[in-house]
Coordinates of C-alpha atoms and ligand atoms in Angstrom, one line a residue:
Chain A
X1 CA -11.6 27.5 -23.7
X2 CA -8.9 25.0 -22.9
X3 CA -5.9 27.3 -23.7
X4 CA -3.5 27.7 -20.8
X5 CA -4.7 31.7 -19.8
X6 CA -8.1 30.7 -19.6
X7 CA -7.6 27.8 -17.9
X8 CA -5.5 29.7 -15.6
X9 CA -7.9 32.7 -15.0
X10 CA -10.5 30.0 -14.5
X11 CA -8.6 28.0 -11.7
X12 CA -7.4 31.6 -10.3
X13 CA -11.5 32.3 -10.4
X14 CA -12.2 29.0 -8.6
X15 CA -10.1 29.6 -6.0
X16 CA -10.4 32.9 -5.1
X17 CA -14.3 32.9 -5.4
X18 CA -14.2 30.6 -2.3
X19 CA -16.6 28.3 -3.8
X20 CA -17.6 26.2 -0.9
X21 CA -18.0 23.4 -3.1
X22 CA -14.6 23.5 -3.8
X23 CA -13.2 24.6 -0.8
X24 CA -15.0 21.6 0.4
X25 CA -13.5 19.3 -2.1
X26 CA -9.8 20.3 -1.6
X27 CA -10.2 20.2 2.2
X28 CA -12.0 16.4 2.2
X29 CA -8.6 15.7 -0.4
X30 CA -6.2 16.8 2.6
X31 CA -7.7 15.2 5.3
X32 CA -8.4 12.1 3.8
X33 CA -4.2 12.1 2.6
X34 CA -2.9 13.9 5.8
X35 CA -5.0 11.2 8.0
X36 CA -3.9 8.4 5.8
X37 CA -0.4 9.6 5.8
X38 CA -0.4 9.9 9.3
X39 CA -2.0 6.3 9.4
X40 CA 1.4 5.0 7.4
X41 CA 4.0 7.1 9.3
X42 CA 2.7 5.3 12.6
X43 CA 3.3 1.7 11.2
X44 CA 5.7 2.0 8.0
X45 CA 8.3 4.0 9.8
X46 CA 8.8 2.0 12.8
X47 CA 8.2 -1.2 10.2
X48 CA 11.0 0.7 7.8
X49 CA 13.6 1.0 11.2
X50 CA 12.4 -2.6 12.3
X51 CA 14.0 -4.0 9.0
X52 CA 17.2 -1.2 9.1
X53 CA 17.8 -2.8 12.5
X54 CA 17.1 -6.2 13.2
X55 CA 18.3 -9.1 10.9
X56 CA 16.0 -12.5 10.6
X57 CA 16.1 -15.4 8.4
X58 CA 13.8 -14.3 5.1
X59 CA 14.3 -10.7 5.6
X60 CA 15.6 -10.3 2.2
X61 CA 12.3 -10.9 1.0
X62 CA 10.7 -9.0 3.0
X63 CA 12.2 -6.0 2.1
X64 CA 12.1 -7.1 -2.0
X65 CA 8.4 -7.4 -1.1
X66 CA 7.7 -4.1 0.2
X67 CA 10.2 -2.1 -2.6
X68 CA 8.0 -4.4 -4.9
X69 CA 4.8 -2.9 -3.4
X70 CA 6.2 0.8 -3.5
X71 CA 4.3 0.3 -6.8
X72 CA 1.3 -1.1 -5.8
X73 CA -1.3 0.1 -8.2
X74 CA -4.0 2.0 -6.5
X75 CA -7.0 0.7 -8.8
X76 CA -6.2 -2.7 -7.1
X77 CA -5.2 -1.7 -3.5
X78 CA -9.2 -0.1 -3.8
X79 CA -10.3 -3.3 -5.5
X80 CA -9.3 -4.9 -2.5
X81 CA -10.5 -3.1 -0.1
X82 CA -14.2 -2.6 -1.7
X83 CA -14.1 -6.4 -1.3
X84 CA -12.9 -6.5 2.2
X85 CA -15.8 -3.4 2.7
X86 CA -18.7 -4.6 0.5
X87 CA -21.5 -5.6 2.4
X88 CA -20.7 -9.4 1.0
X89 CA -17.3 -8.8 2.4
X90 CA -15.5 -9.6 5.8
X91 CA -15.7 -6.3 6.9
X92 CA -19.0 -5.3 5.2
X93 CA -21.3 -5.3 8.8
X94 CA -19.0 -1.5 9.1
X95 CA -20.8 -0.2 6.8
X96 CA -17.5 1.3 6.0
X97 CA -17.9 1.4 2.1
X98 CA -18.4 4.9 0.0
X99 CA -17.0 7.0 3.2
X100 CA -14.0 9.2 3.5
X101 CA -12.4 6.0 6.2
X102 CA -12.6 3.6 3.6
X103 CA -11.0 6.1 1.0
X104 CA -8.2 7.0 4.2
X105 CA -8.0 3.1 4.7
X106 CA -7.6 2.6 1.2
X107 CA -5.0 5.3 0.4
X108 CA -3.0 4.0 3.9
X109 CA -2.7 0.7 2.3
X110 CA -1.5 2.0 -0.8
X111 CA 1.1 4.6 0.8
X112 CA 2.7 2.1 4.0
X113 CA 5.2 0.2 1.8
X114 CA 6.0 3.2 0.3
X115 CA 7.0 4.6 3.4
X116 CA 8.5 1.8 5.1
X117 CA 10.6 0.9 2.0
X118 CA 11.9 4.3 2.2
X119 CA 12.3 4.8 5.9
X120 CA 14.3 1.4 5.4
X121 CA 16.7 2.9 3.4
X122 CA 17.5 6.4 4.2
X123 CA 17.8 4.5 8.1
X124 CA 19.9 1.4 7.0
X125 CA 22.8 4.1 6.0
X126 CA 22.5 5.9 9.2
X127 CA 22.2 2.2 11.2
X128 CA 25.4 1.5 9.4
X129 CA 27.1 4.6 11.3
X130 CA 25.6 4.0 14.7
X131 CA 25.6 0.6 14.7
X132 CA 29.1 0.1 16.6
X133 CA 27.8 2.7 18.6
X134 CA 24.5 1.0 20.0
X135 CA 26.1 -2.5 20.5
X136 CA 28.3 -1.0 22.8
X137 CA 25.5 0.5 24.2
X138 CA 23.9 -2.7 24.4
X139 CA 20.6 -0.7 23.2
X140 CA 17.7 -3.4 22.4
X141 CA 15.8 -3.3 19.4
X142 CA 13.7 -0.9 20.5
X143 CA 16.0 2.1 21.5
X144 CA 17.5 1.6 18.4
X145 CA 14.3 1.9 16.3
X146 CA 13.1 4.9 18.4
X147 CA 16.8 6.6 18.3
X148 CA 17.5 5.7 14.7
X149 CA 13.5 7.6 13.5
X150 CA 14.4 10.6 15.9
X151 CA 17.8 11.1 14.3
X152 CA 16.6 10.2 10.8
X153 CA 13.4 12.7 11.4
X154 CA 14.6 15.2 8.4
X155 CA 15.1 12.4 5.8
X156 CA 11.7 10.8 6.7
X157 CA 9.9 13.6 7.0
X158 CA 10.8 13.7 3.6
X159 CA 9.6 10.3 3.5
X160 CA 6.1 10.9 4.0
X161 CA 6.0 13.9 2.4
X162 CA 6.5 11.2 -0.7
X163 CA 3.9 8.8 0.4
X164 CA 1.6 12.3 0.9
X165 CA 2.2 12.8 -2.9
X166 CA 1.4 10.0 -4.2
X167 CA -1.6 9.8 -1.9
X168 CA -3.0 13.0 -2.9
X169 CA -2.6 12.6 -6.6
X170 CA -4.1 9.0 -6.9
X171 CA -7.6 7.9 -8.2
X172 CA -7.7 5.0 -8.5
X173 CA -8.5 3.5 -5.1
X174 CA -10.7 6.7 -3.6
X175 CA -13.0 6.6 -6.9
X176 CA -13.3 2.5 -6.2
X177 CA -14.0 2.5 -2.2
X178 CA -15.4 6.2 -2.0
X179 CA -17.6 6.4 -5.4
X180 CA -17.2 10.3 -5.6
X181 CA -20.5 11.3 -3.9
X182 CA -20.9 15.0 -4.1
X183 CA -20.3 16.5 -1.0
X184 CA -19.3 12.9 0.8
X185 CA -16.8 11.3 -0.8
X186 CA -15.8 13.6 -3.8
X187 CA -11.8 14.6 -3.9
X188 CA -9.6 16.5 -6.3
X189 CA -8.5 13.9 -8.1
X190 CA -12.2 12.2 -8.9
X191 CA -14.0 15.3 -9.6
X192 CA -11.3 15.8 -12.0
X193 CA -12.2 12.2 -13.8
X194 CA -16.2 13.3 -13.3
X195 CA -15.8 16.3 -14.9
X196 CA -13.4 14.8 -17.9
X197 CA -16.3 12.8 -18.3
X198 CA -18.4 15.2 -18.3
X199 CA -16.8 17.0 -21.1
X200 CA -15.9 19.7 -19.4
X201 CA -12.5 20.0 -19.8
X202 CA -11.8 23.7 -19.3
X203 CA -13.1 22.9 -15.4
X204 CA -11.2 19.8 -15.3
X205 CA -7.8 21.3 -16.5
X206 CA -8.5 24.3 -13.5
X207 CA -9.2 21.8 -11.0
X208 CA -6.2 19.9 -12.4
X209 CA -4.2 23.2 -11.6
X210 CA -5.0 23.8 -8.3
X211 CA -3.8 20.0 -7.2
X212 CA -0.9 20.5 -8.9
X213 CA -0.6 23.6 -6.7
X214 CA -0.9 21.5 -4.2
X215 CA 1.8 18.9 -5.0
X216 CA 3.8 22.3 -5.6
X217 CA 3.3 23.1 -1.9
X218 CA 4.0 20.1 -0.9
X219 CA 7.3 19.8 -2.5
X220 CA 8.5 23.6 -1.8
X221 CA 7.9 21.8 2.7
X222 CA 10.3 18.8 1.6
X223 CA 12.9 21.1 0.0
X224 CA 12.7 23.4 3.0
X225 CA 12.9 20.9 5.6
X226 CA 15.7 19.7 3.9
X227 CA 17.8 22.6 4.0
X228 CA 16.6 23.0 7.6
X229 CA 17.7 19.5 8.3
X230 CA 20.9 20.2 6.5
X231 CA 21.9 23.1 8.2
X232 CA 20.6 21.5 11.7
X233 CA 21.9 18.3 11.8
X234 CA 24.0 16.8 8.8
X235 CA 27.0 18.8 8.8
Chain B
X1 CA 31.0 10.9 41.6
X2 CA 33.0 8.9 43.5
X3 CA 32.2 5.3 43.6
X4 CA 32.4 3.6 47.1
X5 CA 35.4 1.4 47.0
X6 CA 35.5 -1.2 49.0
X7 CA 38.7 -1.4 51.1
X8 CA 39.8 -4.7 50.2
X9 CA 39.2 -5.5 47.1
X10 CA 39.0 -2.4 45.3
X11 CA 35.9 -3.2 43.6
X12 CA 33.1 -1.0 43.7
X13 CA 30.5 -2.4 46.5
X14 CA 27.9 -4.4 46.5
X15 CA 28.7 -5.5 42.8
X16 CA 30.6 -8.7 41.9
X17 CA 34.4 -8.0 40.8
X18 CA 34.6 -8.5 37.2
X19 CA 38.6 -8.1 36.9
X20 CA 40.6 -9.5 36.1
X21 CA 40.3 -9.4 32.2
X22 CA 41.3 -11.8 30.4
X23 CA 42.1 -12.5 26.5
X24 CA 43.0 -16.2 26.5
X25 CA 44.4 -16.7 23.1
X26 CA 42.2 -15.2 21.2
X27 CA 42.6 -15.4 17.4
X28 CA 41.2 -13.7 14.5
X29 CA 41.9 -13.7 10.7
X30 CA 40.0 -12.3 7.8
X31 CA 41.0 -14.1 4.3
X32 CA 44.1 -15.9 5.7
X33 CA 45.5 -12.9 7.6
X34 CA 46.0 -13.4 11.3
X35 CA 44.8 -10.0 12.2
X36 CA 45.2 -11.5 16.0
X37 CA 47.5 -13.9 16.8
X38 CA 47.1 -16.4 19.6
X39 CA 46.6 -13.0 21.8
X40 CA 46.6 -13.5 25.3
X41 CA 47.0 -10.8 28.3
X42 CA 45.5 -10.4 31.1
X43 CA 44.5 -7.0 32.5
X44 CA 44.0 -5.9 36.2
X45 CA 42.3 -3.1 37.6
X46 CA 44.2 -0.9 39.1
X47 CA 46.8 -0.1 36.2
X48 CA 46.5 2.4 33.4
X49 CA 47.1 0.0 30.6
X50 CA 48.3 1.8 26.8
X51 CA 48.3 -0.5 24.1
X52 CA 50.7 0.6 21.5
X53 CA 51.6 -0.7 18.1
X54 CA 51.8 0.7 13.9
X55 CA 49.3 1.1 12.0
X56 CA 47.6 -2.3 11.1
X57 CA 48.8 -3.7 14.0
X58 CA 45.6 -5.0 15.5
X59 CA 44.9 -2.6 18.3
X60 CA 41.5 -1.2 17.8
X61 CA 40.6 -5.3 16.8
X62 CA 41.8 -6.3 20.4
X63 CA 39.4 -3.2 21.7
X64 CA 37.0 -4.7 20.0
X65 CA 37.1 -8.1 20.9
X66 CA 38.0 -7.1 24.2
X67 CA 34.9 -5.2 24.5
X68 CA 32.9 -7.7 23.0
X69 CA 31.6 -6.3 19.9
X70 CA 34.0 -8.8 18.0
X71 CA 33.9 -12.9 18.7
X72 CA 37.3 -14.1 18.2
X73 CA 37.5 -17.1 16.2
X74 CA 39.6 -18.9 19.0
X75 CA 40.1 -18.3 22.1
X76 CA 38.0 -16.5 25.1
X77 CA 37.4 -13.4 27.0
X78 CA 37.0 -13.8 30.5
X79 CA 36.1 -11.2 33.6
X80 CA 37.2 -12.7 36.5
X81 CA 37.4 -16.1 34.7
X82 CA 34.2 -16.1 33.2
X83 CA 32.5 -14.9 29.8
X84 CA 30.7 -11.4 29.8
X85 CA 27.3 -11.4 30.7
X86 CA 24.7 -8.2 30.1
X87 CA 25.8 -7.0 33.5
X88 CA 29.8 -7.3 32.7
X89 CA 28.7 -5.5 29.5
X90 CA 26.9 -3.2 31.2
X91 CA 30.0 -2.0 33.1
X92 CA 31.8 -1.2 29.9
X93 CA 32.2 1.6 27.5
X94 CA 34.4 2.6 24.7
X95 CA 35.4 5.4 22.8
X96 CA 35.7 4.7 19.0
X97 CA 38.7 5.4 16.6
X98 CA 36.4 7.0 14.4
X99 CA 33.6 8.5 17.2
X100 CA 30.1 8.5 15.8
X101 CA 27.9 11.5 17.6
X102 CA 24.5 11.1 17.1
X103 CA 22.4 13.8 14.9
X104 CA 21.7 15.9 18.4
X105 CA 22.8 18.7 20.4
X106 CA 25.9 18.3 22.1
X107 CA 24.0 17.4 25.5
X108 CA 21.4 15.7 23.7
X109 CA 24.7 13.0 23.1
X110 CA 24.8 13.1 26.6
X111 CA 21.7 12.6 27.5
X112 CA 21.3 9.4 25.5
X113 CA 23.2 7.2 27.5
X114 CA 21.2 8.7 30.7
X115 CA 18.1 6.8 29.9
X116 CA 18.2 5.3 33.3
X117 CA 18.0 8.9 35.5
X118 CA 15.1 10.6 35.8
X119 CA 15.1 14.0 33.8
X120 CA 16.3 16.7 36.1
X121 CA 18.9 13.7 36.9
X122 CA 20.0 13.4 33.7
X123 CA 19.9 16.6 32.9
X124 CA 22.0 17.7 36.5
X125 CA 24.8 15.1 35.4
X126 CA 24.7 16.1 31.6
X127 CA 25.7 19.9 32.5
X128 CA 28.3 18.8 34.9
X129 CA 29.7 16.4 32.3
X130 CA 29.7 18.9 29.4
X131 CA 31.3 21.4 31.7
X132 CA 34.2 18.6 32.6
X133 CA 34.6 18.3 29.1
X134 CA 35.2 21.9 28.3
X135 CA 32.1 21.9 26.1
X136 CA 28.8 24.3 27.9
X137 CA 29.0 26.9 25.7
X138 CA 28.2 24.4 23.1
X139 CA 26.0 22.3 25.1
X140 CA 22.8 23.2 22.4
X141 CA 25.0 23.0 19.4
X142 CA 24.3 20.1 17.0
X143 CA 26.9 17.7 17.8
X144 CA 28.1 17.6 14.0
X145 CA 28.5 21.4 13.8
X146 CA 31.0 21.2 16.6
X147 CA 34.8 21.0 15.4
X148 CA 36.9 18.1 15.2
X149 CA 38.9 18.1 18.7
X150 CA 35.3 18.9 20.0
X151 CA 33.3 15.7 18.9
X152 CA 36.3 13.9 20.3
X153 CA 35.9 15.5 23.9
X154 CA 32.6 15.3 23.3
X155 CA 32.5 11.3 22.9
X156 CA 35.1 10.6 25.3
X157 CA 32.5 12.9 27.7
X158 CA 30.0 10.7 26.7
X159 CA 31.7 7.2 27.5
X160 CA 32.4 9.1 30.7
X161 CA 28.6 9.9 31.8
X162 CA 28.4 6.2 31.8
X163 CA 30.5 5.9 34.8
X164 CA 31.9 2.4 33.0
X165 CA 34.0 0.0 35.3
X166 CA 36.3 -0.2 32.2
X167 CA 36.8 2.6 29.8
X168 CA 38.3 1.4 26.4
X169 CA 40.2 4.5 24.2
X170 CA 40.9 4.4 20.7
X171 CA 43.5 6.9 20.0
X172 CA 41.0 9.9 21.7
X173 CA 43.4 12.9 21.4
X174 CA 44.1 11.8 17.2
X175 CA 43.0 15.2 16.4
X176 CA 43.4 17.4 19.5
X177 CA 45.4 20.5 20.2
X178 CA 47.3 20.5 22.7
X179 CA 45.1 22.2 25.6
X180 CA 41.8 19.8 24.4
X181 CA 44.6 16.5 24.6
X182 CA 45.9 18.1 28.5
X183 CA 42.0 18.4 28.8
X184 CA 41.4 14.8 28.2
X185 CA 43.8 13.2 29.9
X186 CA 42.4 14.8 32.6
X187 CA 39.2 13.6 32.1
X188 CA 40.9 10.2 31.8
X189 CA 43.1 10.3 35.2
X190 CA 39.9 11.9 37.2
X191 CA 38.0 8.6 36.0
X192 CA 41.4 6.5 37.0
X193 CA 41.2 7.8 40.8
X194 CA 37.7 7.5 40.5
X195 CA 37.9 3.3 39.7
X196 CA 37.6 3.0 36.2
X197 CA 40.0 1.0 34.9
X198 CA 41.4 2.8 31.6
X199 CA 42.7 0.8 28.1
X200 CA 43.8 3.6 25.6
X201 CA 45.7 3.5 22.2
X202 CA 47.4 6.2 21.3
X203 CA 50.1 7.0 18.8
X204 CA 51.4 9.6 21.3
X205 CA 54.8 8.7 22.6
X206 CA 54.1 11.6 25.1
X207 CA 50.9 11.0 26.3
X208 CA 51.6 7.0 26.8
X209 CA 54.6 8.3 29.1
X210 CA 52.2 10.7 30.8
X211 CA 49.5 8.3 31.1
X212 CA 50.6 4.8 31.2
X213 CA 51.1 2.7 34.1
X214 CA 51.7 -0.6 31.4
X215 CA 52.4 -0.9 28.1
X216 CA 50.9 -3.1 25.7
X217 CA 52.9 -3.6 22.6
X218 CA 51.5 -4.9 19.6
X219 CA 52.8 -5.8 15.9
X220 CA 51.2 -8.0 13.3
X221 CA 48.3 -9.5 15.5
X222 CA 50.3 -10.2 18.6
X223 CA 51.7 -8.8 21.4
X224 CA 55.3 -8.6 20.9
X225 CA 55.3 -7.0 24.6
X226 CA 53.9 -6.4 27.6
X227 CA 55.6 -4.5 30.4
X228 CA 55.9 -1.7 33.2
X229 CA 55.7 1.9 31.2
X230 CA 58.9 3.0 32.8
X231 CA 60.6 -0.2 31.7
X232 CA 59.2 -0.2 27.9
X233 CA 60.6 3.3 27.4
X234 CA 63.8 2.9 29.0
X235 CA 64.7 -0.5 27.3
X236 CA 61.9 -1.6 24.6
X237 CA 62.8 -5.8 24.9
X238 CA 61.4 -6.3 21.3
X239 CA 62.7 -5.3 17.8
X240 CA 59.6 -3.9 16.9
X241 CA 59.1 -2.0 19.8
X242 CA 62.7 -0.3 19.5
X243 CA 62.0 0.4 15.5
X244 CA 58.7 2.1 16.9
X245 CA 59.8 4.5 19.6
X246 CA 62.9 5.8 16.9
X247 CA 60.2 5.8 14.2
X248 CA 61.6 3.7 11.6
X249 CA 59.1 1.2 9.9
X250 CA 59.6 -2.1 11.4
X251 CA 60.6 -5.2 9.0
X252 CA 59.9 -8.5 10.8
X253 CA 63.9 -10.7 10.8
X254 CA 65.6 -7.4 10.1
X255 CA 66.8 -5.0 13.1
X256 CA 68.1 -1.4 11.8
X257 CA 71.2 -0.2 13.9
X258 CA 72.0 -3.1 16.0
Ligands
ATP301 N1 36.2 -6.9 11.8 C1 37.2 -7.0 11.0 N2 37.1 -7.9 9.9 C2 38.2 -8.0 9.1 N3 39.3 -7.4 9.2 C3 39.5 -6.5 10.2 C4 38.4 -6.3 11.1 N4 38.9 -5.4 12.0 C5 40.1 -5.0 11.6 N5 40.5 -5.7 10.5 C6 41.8 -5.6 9.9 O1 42.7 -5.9 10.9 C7 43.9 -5.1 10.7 C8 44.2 -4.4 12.0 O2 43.2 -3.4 12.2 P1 43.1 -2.4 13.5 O3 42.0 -1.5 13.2 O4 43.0 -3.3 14.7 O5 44.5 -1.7 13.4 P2 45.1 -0.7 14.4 O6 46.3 -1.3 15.1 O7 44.1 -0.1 15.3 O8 45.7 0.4 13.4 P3 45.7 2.0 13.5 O9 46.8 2.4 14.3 O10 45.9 2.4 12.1 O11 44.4 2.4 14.1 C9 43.6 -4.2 9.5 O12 44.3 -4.7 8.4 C10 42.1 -4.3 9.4 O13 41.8 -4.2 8.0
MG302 MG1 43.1 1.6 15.3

């Protein structure tokens, strides 16, 4: 049952049977990626400019920091947040732990270096060309940062379409904080790991398909948006 | 458009006069070179000012400088005697050598440097600007799909929309036909009449005669002359000034044909 046609036929069954189940799952995997990914674009990319633009003692390591954390692994960015969440923890009167917001909170701590680290670099090459530009503007720090992300919005949409991959294809943190309750807190990737467990490959390996689907989507956006931003704007 | 002028001074009203400029032996050098040389001039308002010189001469480094986005390593700049403050920097705009147009439509480059009007301002000044500047039927184009001689009338349209006190040039027709280069200079002699004091470099023996009121002549980091245009190309006083105008390369201690 685990050959390649069945396992096809069977994810192609899955999904077209509209299983609400699933449906359910894939559509708690989105929003709790998309929100997250959302969460990360609002800090890592004006964090990401902050560092293209703006020079301070010990800014070197700052920026070795987050690249370092690009890698961050997610079983221990969840470990950390089920401590900050438990009830023990800081944050623990929220109530917050084994919910889709500490899964989003999770994955947005796991997906903001990556972002800013990259929003850092695609901007610090187009800082490089403006920068003569905007000093005799005399823009502050702020125009710069807001000028530099609009003019940059191809590349870092391309940018968190990265951190939304690697969101969506984690486990480690969402199985941690979120504890794959059916119907509550159970994603692609950890009803995958449940139903490895389970033995049941054949249904992992389909489920398995359909994410990859997914990513698939996902990259066919970033290579379209780059040809749009090509053909817009990067002559 | 036109600034109120005040009738004695010149000087636009109700601000404070900020020529004239100054470089007071100003010196720069990058790994023993004297890329500026004990460089002092002073500039007044009135006068179309061309700074000539060969390649490598130091021109676009006195722009900078001038304009403040280089600190000499000696010496000052001074606006009416003293150092540039945010408002004297303000007043100021320059067209780069090398113009970089940000990743927008053509008015979208405009509009930038309008943060200060209201929209229907902005956008009011923006279509008069592009239509100055030759450039409406490409006002939605992305500014980096426009052609060469276009991004240049585009950025010197864009240092325009300012309304600087001072414009600085650097070499803004390099790469313009002739009818986009008549175009510009246009541009550049409505701003004169209009108060904006104009510094331009140009390679173009033609245009300098056109343009110029002075002459700034520069060779190896200093200014080897500075004089009335009509005077410079009747009678060039320097050797290096002379090789220039008949085109031969100059060699400091040797004079060709004298
Ligand atoms: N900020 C700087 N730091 C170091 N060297 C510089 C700097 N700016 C210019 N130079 C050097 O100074 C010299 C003069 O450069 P500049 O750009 O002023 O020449 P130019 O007279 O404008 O020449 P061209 O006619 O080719 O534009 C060059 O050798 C250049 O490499
Ligand atoms: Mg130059």
């Amino acid at each position: 049952m685990t050959d390649p046609a069945s396992i096809f036929l069977l994810a192609m069954g899955l999904v077209t049977s509209g299983n609400p189940e699933l449906y359910g799952i894939i559509w708690l995997s989105l929003r709790v990626s998309l929100t997250a990914v959302a969460i990360s674009c609002l800090i890592g990319l004006p964090l990401g400019a902050a560092l293209a633009v703006v020079t301070f003692p010990g800014r070197g390591a700052v920026i070795a920091v987050l690249n370092a954390f690009m890698g961050l692994p997610p079983v221990v960015v969840g470990l950390v947040v089920y401590l900050l969440l438990s009830r023990s923890g800081p944050f623990g009167v929220l109530g917050l732990l084994y919910t889709p917001t500490a899964m989003i909170i999770a994955q947005a701590l796991l997906v903001t270096p990556l972002i800013a680290a990259l929003a850092r670099q695609s901007l610090a090459d187009l800082h490089l060309e403006y920068d003569e530009l905007f000093r005799s503007l005399r823009l502050g720090a702020t125009d710069k940062i807001a000028a530099l992300i609009w003019d940059g919005r191809y590349s870092l949409s391309t940018v968190a379409l990265a951190g939304f991959g690697r969101a969506i294809a984690e486990v480690g943190a969402v199985i941690i904080v979120g504890g794959n309750i059916e119907h509550v807190t159970r994603v692609m990737t950890t009803a995958i790991a449940l139903e490895t467990s389970k033995g049941d490959l054949a249904l992992a390996l389909a489920l398995g398909l359909i994410l990859v689907g997914l990513a698939v989507a996902v990259n066919v956006a970033v290579l379209s948006l780059n040809r749009a931003a090509k053909r817009l704007a990067y002559a | 458009m036109l600034k109120p002028l005040d009738e004695n001074t010149g000087y636009g009203l109700g601000r404070r006069p900020i020529f004239p400029l100054d470089a007071c032996n100003v010196g720069f050098s990058d790994g023993g070179r004297q890329l500026l040389d004990r460089v002092s001039l002073t500039l007044t308002q009135g006068l179309k000012t061309v700074i000539m010189g060969a390649n490598g001469a130091g021109k676009s480094l006195l722009m900078r400088v001038l304009h403040g986005l280089v600190k000499p390593e000696v010496g000052a700049v001074l606006w009416a005697r003293v150092p540039a403050d945010a408002e004297v920097m303000s007043r100021q705009a320059m067209v780069f050598q090398k113009p970089s147009l940000l990743r927008r439509s053509a008015e979208g480059n405009i509009q930038f440097v309008l943060g200060h009007l209201n929209r229907s301002e902005a956008e009011s000044r923006t279509r008069e600007i592009l239509e100055r500047a030759g450039l409406s039927a490409v006002a939605r184009t992305p500014a980096r799909l426009l052609s060469g001689g276009e991004q240049q009338r585009l950025a010197v349209a864009r240092a325009l929309a300012l309304e600087p006190d001072i414009l600085f040039l650097d070499e803004p027709c390099a790469s313009l036909d002739p009818a986009s280069t008549m175009a510009v200079e246009e541009m550049i002699e409505t701003a004169h009449q209009t108060g904006t004091k104009i510094v331009l470099v140009t390679h173009d023996i033609g245009q300098a005669r056109r343009l110029a009121d002075e002459i700034v002549f520069m060779s190896g980091g200093r200014i080897a002359e500075h004089t009335a245009a009509r005077q410079f190309f009747d009678g060039p006083v320097s050797a290096a000034a002379r090789d220039y105008l008949a085109g031969r390369l100059h060699v400091p201690g040797y004079s060709a044909g004298t």
